[in-house]
Short mmCIF file of C-alpha atoms and ligand atoms in Angstrom, two decimals:
data_model
loop_
_atom_site.label_atom_id
_atom_site.label_comp_id
_atom_site.label_asym_id
_atom_site.label_seq_id
_atom_site.Cartn_x
_atom_site.Cartn_y
_atom_site.Cartn_z
CA MET L 234 -111.02 131.39 49.12
CA SER L 235 -109.06 130.05 52.08
CA MET L 236 -105.45 131.10 52.53
CA THR L 237 -102.85 128.47 51.65
CA PHE L 238 -99.20 128.51 52.68
CA SER L 239 -96.62 126.39 50.91
CA GLY L 240 -94.01 127.50 53.49
CA GLN L 241 -93.70 126.04 56.95
CA VAL L 242 -91.79 128.51 59.15
CA ALA L 243 -92.61 132.09 60.19
CA LEU L 244 -90.66 134.60 62.26
CA VAL L 245 -92.35 137.49 64.09
CA THR L 246 -90.36 140.30 65.72
CA GLY L 247 -92.12 142.34 68.38
CA GLY L 248 -93.99 139.09 69.06
CA SER L 249 -94.41 139.59 72.82
CA ALA L 250 -97.44 141.86 72.58
CA GLY L 251 -100.05 143.55 70.47
CA ILE L 252 -99.99 143.13 66.71
CA GLY L 253 -96.97 140.79 66.82
CA ARG L 254 -98.54 138.38 69.30
CA ALA L 255 -101.82 138.26 67.34
CA THR L 256 -99.93 137.57 64.12
CA ALA L 257 -97.76 134.85 65.72
CA LEU L 258 -100.97 133.17 66.96
CA ALA L 259 -102.54 133.48 63.50
CA PHE L 260 -99.52 131.93 61.73
CA ALA L 261 -99.53 129.06 64.24
CA ALA L 262 -103.27 128.52 63.73
CA GLU L 263 -102.48 127.97 60.03
CA GLY L 264 -100.11 125.15 61.04
CA LEU L 265 -96.85 127.07 60.65
CA LYS L 266 -93.96 126.74 63.08
CA VAL L 267 -93.35 130.18 64.58
CA VAL L 268 -90.24 131.83 65.98
CA VAL L 269 -91.43 134.55 68.34
CA SER L 270 -88.82 137.23 68.96
CA ASP L 271 -88.75 140.34 71.11
CA LEU L 272 -86.71 142.23 73.70
CA ASP L 273 -89.32 141.25 76.28
CA GLY L 274 -88.73 137.63 77.30
CA GLU L 275 -91.71 137.29 79.61
CA GLY L 276 -94.20 138.46 76.99
CA GLY L 277 -92.51 136.32 74.35
CA GLU L 278 -92.74 133.17 76.48
CA THR L 279 -96.43 133.97 77.05
CA THR L 280 -97.01 134.13 73.29
CA VAL L 281 -95.27 130.76 72.90
CA ARG L 282 -97.38 129.27 75.72
CA LEU L 283 -100.60 130.54 74.09
CA ILE L 284 -99.55 128.97 70.77
CA ARG L 285 -98.70 125.63 72.40
CA GLU L 286 -101.95 125.60 74.41
CA ALA L 287 -103.80 125.98 71.10
CA GLY L 288 -101.89 122.95 69.71
CA GLY L 289 -99.26 124.88 67.72
CA GLU L 290 -95.47 124.83 67.56
CA ALA L 291 -93.38 127.86 68.56
CA THR L 292 -90.13 128.90 70.16
CA PHE L 293 -88.99 132.20 71.69
CA VAL L 294 -85.69 133.86 70.81
CA ARG L 295 -84.77 137.10 72.57
CA CYS L 296 -83.34 139.72 70.21
CA ASP L 297 -82.81 143.46 70.17
CA VAL L 298 -83.41 144.30 66.51
CA THR L 299 -81.07 147.31 66.73
CA ARG L 300 -78.03 145.03 67.24
CA GLU L 301 -76.70 143.24 64.19
CA ALA L 302 -75.03 140.44 66.13
CA GLU L 303 -78.35 139.64 67.86
CA VAL L 304 -80.30 139.73 64.58
CA LYS L 305 -77.75 137.40 62.97
CA ALA L 306 -78.01 135.04 65.94
CA LEU L 307 -81.84 135.17 65.74
CA LEU L 308 -81.75 133.95 62.13
CA GLU L 309 -79.19 131.25 63.02
CA ARG L 310 -81.47 130.07 65.85
CA THR L 311 -84.46 130.05 63.47
CA VAL L 312 -82.63 127.77 61.04
CA SER L 313 -81.27 125.52 63.79
CA ALA L 314 -84.77 125.17 65.33
CA TYR L 315 -86.86 124.69 62.20
CA GLY L 316 -84.46 124.33 59.26
CA ARG L 317 -85.65 127.30 57.15
CA LEU L 318 -87.46 130.66 57.07
CA ASP L 319 -90.45 131.13 54.78
CA TYR L 320 -92.21 134.19 56.20
CA ALA L 321 -90.83 137.09 58.23
CA PHE L 322 -92.97 139.72 59.91
CA ASN L 323 -90.65 142.58 60.90
CA ASN L 324 -92.92 144.30 63.35
CA ALA L 325 -90.86 145.44 66.38
CA GLY L 326 -91.33 149.16 66.73
CA ILE L 327 -91.52 152.01 69.19
CA GLU L 328 -93.44 155.25 69.38
CA ILE L 329 -92.23 157.92 71.78
CA GLU L 330 -94.65 160.73 72.52
CA GLN L 331 -93.29 163.78 70.74
CA GLY L 332 -94.17 167.42 70.53
CA LYS L 333 -93.92 169.44 67.36
CA LEU L 334 -90.86 168.89 65.17
CA ALA L 335 -88.76 171.70 66.70
CA ASP L 336 -89.34 170.28 70.19
CA GLY L 337 -87.88 166.85 69.40
CA SER L 338 -84.57 165.67 70.82
CA GLU L 339 -81.64 163.94 69.20
CA ALA L 340 -82.06 161.03 71.64
CA GLU L 341 -85.70 160.53 70.54
CA PHE L 342 -84.66 160.65 66.90
CA ASP L 343 -81.92 158.05 67.37
CA ALA L 344 -84.12 155.75 69.46
CA ILE L 345 -87.08 155.76 67.04
CA MET L 346 -84.94 155.46 63.91
CA GLY L 347 -82.84 152.75 65.58
CA VAL L 348 -85.72 150.37 66.22
CA ASN L 349 -88.15 151.26 63.44
CA VAL L 350 -85.72 151.72 60.55
CA LYS L 351 -82.36 150.13 61.38
CA GLY L 352 -84.17 147.20 63.00
CA VAL L 353 -86.23 146.46 59.88
CA TRP L 354 -83.18 146.92 57.63
CA LEU L 355 -81.03 144.57 59.74
CA CYS L 356 -83.76 141.93 59.85
CA MET L 357 -84.22 141.99 56.07
CA LYS L 358 -80.44 142.02 55.53
CA HIS L 359 -80.17 138.69 57.35
CA GLN L 360 -83.47 137.15 56.22
CA ILE L 361 -83.13 137.69 52.48
CA PRO L 362 -79.99 135.52 51.99
CA LEU L 363 -81.76 132.62 53.73
CA MET L 364 -84.81 133.02 51.51
CA LEU L 365 -82.66 133.29 48.36
CA ALA L 366 -80.81 130.10 49.31
CA GLN L 367 -84.05 128.16 49.73
CA GLY L 368 -85.71 129.54 46.55
CA GLY L 369 -88.03 132.24 47.90
CA GLY L 370 -90.05 133.62 50.78
CA ALA L 371 -92.23 136.52 51.84
CA ILE L 372 -91.48 139.44 54.14
CA VAL L 373 -93.98 141.88 55.66
CA ASN L 374 -92.73 144.99 57.46
CA THR L 375 -94.91 146.99 59.83
CA ALA L 376 -95.15 150.58 58.68
CA SER L 377 -98.16 152.73 59.62
CA VAL L 378 -100.61 155.19 58.11
CA ALA L 379 -98.07 157.63 59.59
CA GLY L 380 -95.76 156.31 56.85
CA LEU L 381 -98.23 157.33 54.14
CA GLY L 382 -98.90 160.91 55.14
CA ALA L 383 -98.43 163.56 57.80
CA ALA L 384 -98.65 162.67 61.48
CA PRO L 385 -98.67 165.90 63.50
CA LYS L 386 -96.62 165.73 66.70
CA MET L 387 -95.21 162.41 65.53
CA SER L 388 -92.82 163.67 62.87
CA ILE L 389 -89.90 161.38 63.76
CA TYR L 390 -92.19 158.34 63.99
CA SER L 391 -93.79 159.36 60.68
CA ALA L 392 -90.35 159.69 59.05
CA SER L 393 -89.36 156.27 60.39
CA LYS L 394 -92.46 154.63 58.91
CA HIS L 395 -91.99 156.39 55.53
CA ALA L 396 -88.48 154.90 55.63
CA VAL L 397 -89.89 151.42 56.29
CA ILE L 398 -91.96 151.76 53.12
CA GLY L 399 -88.85 152.90 51.19
CA LEU L 400 -86.90 149.86 52.39
CA THR L 401 -89.86 147.62 51.54
CA LYS L 402 -90.30 148.89 47.99
CA SER L 403 -86.57 148.86 47.20
CA ALA L 404 -86.08 145.32 48.51
CA ALA L 405 -89.22 144.16 46.67
CA VAL L 406 -87.86 145.37 43.34
CA GLU L 407 -84.34 144.06 43.99
CA TYR L 408 -85.46 140.51 44.80
CA ALA L 409 -88.69 140.12 42.80
CA ARG L 410 -87.11 137.83 40.18
CA LYS L 411 -85.69 135.65 42.96
CA LYS L 412 -89.17 134.94 44.37
CA VAL L 413 -88.73 136.94 47.57
CA ARG L 414 -91.82 139.14 48.00
CA VAL L 415 -91.64 142.16 50.31
CA ASN L 416 -94.67 144.17 51.40
CA ALA L 417 -95.62 146.52 54.22
CA VAL L 418 -98.73 146.73 56.34
CA CYS L 419 -99.87 150.20 57.40
CA PRO L 420 -102.18 150.13 60.41
CA ALA L 421 -104.11 153.16 61.62
CA VAL L 422 -104.86 153.26 65.36
CA ILE L 423 -105.01 149.72 66.75
CA ASP L 424 -106.00 148.68 70.26
CA THR L 425 -102.63 147.61 71.73
CA ASP L 426 -100.42 148.62 74.65
CA MET L 427 -98.83 151.18 72.34
CA PHE L 428 -102.25 152.74 71.76
CA ARG L 429 -103.16 152.62 75.46
CA ARG L 430 -99.90 154.30 76.48
CA ALA L 431 -100.58 157.10 74.00
CA TYR L 432 -104.33 157.59 74.44
CA GLU L 433 -105.74 155.96 77.56
CA ALA L 434 -104.79 158.68 79.99
CA ASP L 435 -107.09 161.06 78.16
CA PRO L 436 -110.62 159.79 77.23
CA LYS L 437 -111.02 162.70 74.79
CA LYS L 438 -107.98 161.45 72.88
CA ALA L 439 -109.51 157.96 72.72
CA GLU L 440 -112.77 159.36 71.34
CA PHE L 441 -110.81 161.40 68.82
CA ALA L 442 -108.89 158.28 67.80
CA ALA L 443 -112.12 156.37 67.11
CA ALA L 444 -113.56 159.29 65.12
CA MET L 445 -110.44 159.48 62.89
CA HIS L 446 -111.59 156.29 61.18
CA PRO L 447 -114.67 156.41 58.90
CA VAL L 448 -115.74 153.04 60.40
CA GLY L 449 -116.08 154.87 63.74
CA ARG L 450 -113.76 152.72 65.83
CA ILE L 451 -110.11 151.84 66.24
CA GLY L 452 -108.78 148.57 64.82
CA ARG L 453 -108.22 145.16 66.38
CA VAL L 454 -104.90 143.31 66.37
CA GLU L 455 -106.53 140.34 64.60
CA GLU L 456 -107.44 142.65 61.71
CA ILE L 457 -103.75 143.44 61.15
CA ALA L 458 -102.77 139.79 61.60
CA SER L 459 -105.15 138.69 58.84
CA ALA L 460 -103.70 141.32 56.47
CA VAL L 461 -100.16 140.08 57.21
CA LEU L 462 -101.17 136.48 56.59
CA TYR L 463 -102.79 137.47 53.30
CA LEU L 464 -99.59 139.21 52.16
CA CYS L 465 -97.63 136.04 52.97
CA CYS L 466 -100.03 133.45 51.53
CA ASP L 467 -99.70 131.75 48.14
CA GLY L 468 -102.68 133.71 46.79
CA ALA L 469 -100.67 136.96 47.13
CA GLY L 470 -97.97 135.65 44.76
CA PHE L 471 -98.36 138.67 42.42
CA THR L 472 -98.27 141.23 45.25
CA THR L 473 -94.91 142.75 46.09
CA GLY L 474 -93.66 146.25 46.92
CA HIS L 475 -97.09 147.18 48.24
CA ALA L 476 -97.90 149.25 51.36
CA LEU L 477 -101.32 148.00 52.45
CA ALA L 478 -103.34 150.43 54.58
CA VAL L 479 -105.49 148.60 57.14
CA ASP L 480 -107.12 151.66 58.53
CA GLY L 481 -110.91 151.65 58.70
CA GLY L 482 -110.93 154.05 55.76
CA ALA L 483 -108.71 156.68 57.44
CA THR L 484 -106.49 157.31 54.42
CA ALA L 485 -109.48 157.41 52.05
CA ILE L 486 -110.66 160.73 53.46
P1 NAD D 94 -96.49 147.06 71.30
O1 NAD D 94 -95.74 148.07 72.05
O2 NAD D 94 -97.65 146.35 71.93
O3 NAD D 94 -95.49 145.97 70.68
C1 NAD D 94 -94.23 146.30 70.16
C2 NAD D 94 -93.24 145.21 70.56
O4 NAD D 94 -91.95 145.56 70.02
C3 NAD D 94 -93.10 145.09 72.07
O5 NAD D 94 -93.31 143.75 72.46
C4 NAD D 94 -91.65 145.54 72.32
O6 NAD D 94 -91.03 144.86 73.40
C5 NAD D 94 -90.99 145.20 70.99
N1 NAD D 94 -89.75 145.95 70.80
C6 NAD D 94 -89.53 147.28 71.03
N2 NAD D 94 -88.24 147.59 70.79
C7 NAD D 94 -87.63 146.43 70.38
C8 NAD D 94 -86.31 146.09 70.00
N3 NAD D 94 -85.32 147.02 69.98
N4 NAD D 94 -86.04 144.81 69.64
C9 NAD D 94 -87.01 143.87 69.67
N5 NAD D 94 -88.29 144.12 70.04
C10 NAD D 94 -88.59 145.39 70.40
O7 NAD D 94 -96.99 147.79 69.99
P2 NAD D 94 -97.90 147.38 68.76
O8 NAD D 94 -98.96 148.40 68.70
O9 NAD D 94 -98.24 145.94 68.71
O10 NAD D 94 -96.85 147.74 67.61
C11 NAD D 94 -96.34 146.83 66.68
C12 NAD D 94 -95.93 147.59 65.45
O11 NAD D 94 -97.08 148.21 64.88
C13 NAD D 94 -94.92 148.71 65.68
O12 NAD D 94 -93.97 148.71 64.62
C14 NAD D 94 -95.77 149.97 65.61
O13 NAD D 94 -95.02 151.10 65.23
C15 NAD D 94 -96.80 149.57 64.60
N6 NAD D 94 -98.05 150.32 64.63
C16 NAD D 94 -98.87 150.30 65.72
C17 NAD D 94 -100.05 151.03 65.69
C18 NAD D 94 -101.00 151.05 66.88
O14 NAD D 94 -101.95 151.87 66.86
N7 NAD D 94 -100.85 150.21 67.86
C19 NAD D 94 -100.40 151.75 64.54
C20 NAD D 94 -99.56 151.73 63.45
C21 NAD D 94 -98.37 151.01 63.48
#
C-alpha cells in the first residue's frame, strides 16, 4: 500500500534540524507544500533549500513556539502562503541534561515545559480552528518513549512528554467527530544533534544507547518521518488519540 494524502499543505515546527527536517523533506517528497518553522533561521532556510533542490515547494517562517503572538502569526503566514493547513507536525522540543529529580532547577523546569508542553498546546490551539473551518486535518505531536515510562535523570523532560500525550489524547477525543485527527509519535533514541549533544562526548553512553534497543542500534530520522507521514495519510483515517512508539522494540522489554 502506498501512502495517499488528500491534503496539500503541511507545517513542521522544529523543522531546522533532525527529525523535523527529515519529516519536512518527506512531506515535500509526497508533493505537499511545506511550511518549515523553527527558532533557527539558518537551519530552516537550509531545509527549504534542500526541499526546493529536490523539486518541492516550501517556505520558512521563524517562530518561537513558546510565544502565542508568534504562533498565531505562523498560522496566518501559512494560510497566506498556501491557503490552508492540512497536516501539522508539532515537533519543536528541547532536552536539557538533568540530574536526579531533587537536583533540578526551577529555570530548567520552566524552559523544558515552556517549549515541550506550552509550545505544543499553543500550536494546536491555533491549528485546530483552521482545520475545523476547512472540514478536517491531522496533527502529530512529538512525544518520546520518555512520555510512556520512566526516564531516570530526565524527570522534567519525561513529565513534559507525558503531558504531550495527555494533550494529544484530549484533543483527539474533543475533535474526533469534526474530522481532526490528533496522534503522537514516541521516538526512542534517534541520531540527531539532540542525541549527539547528550551522548557523543562519552562513547560508553553511545554504546549504552544502542544496547537499550532490542534491534541493537539507535534510530534514524527517516524512520520517525515515515511514522509521522503514516499518521497523517488517508490510510490512517481510523487512527486518532494514539501514541505510537517508534523505538526499535525498547518499550516492549
Ligand atoms: P534537534 O535539537 O535536532 O531539533 C529540535 C529543533 O527544535 C531545533 O531545530 C530547535 O531550534 C527547535 N526549537 C527549540 N526550541 C524551539 C522553540 N522555542 N521554538 C521553535 N523551535 C524550537 O532535536 P530532534 O532530536 O530532532 O528533536 C525533535 C523532537 O523529537 C523534540 O521534540 C525531541 O524532544 C523529540 N525526541 C528526540 C529524540 C532523540 O533521540 N533525538 C528522542 C525522542 C524524542
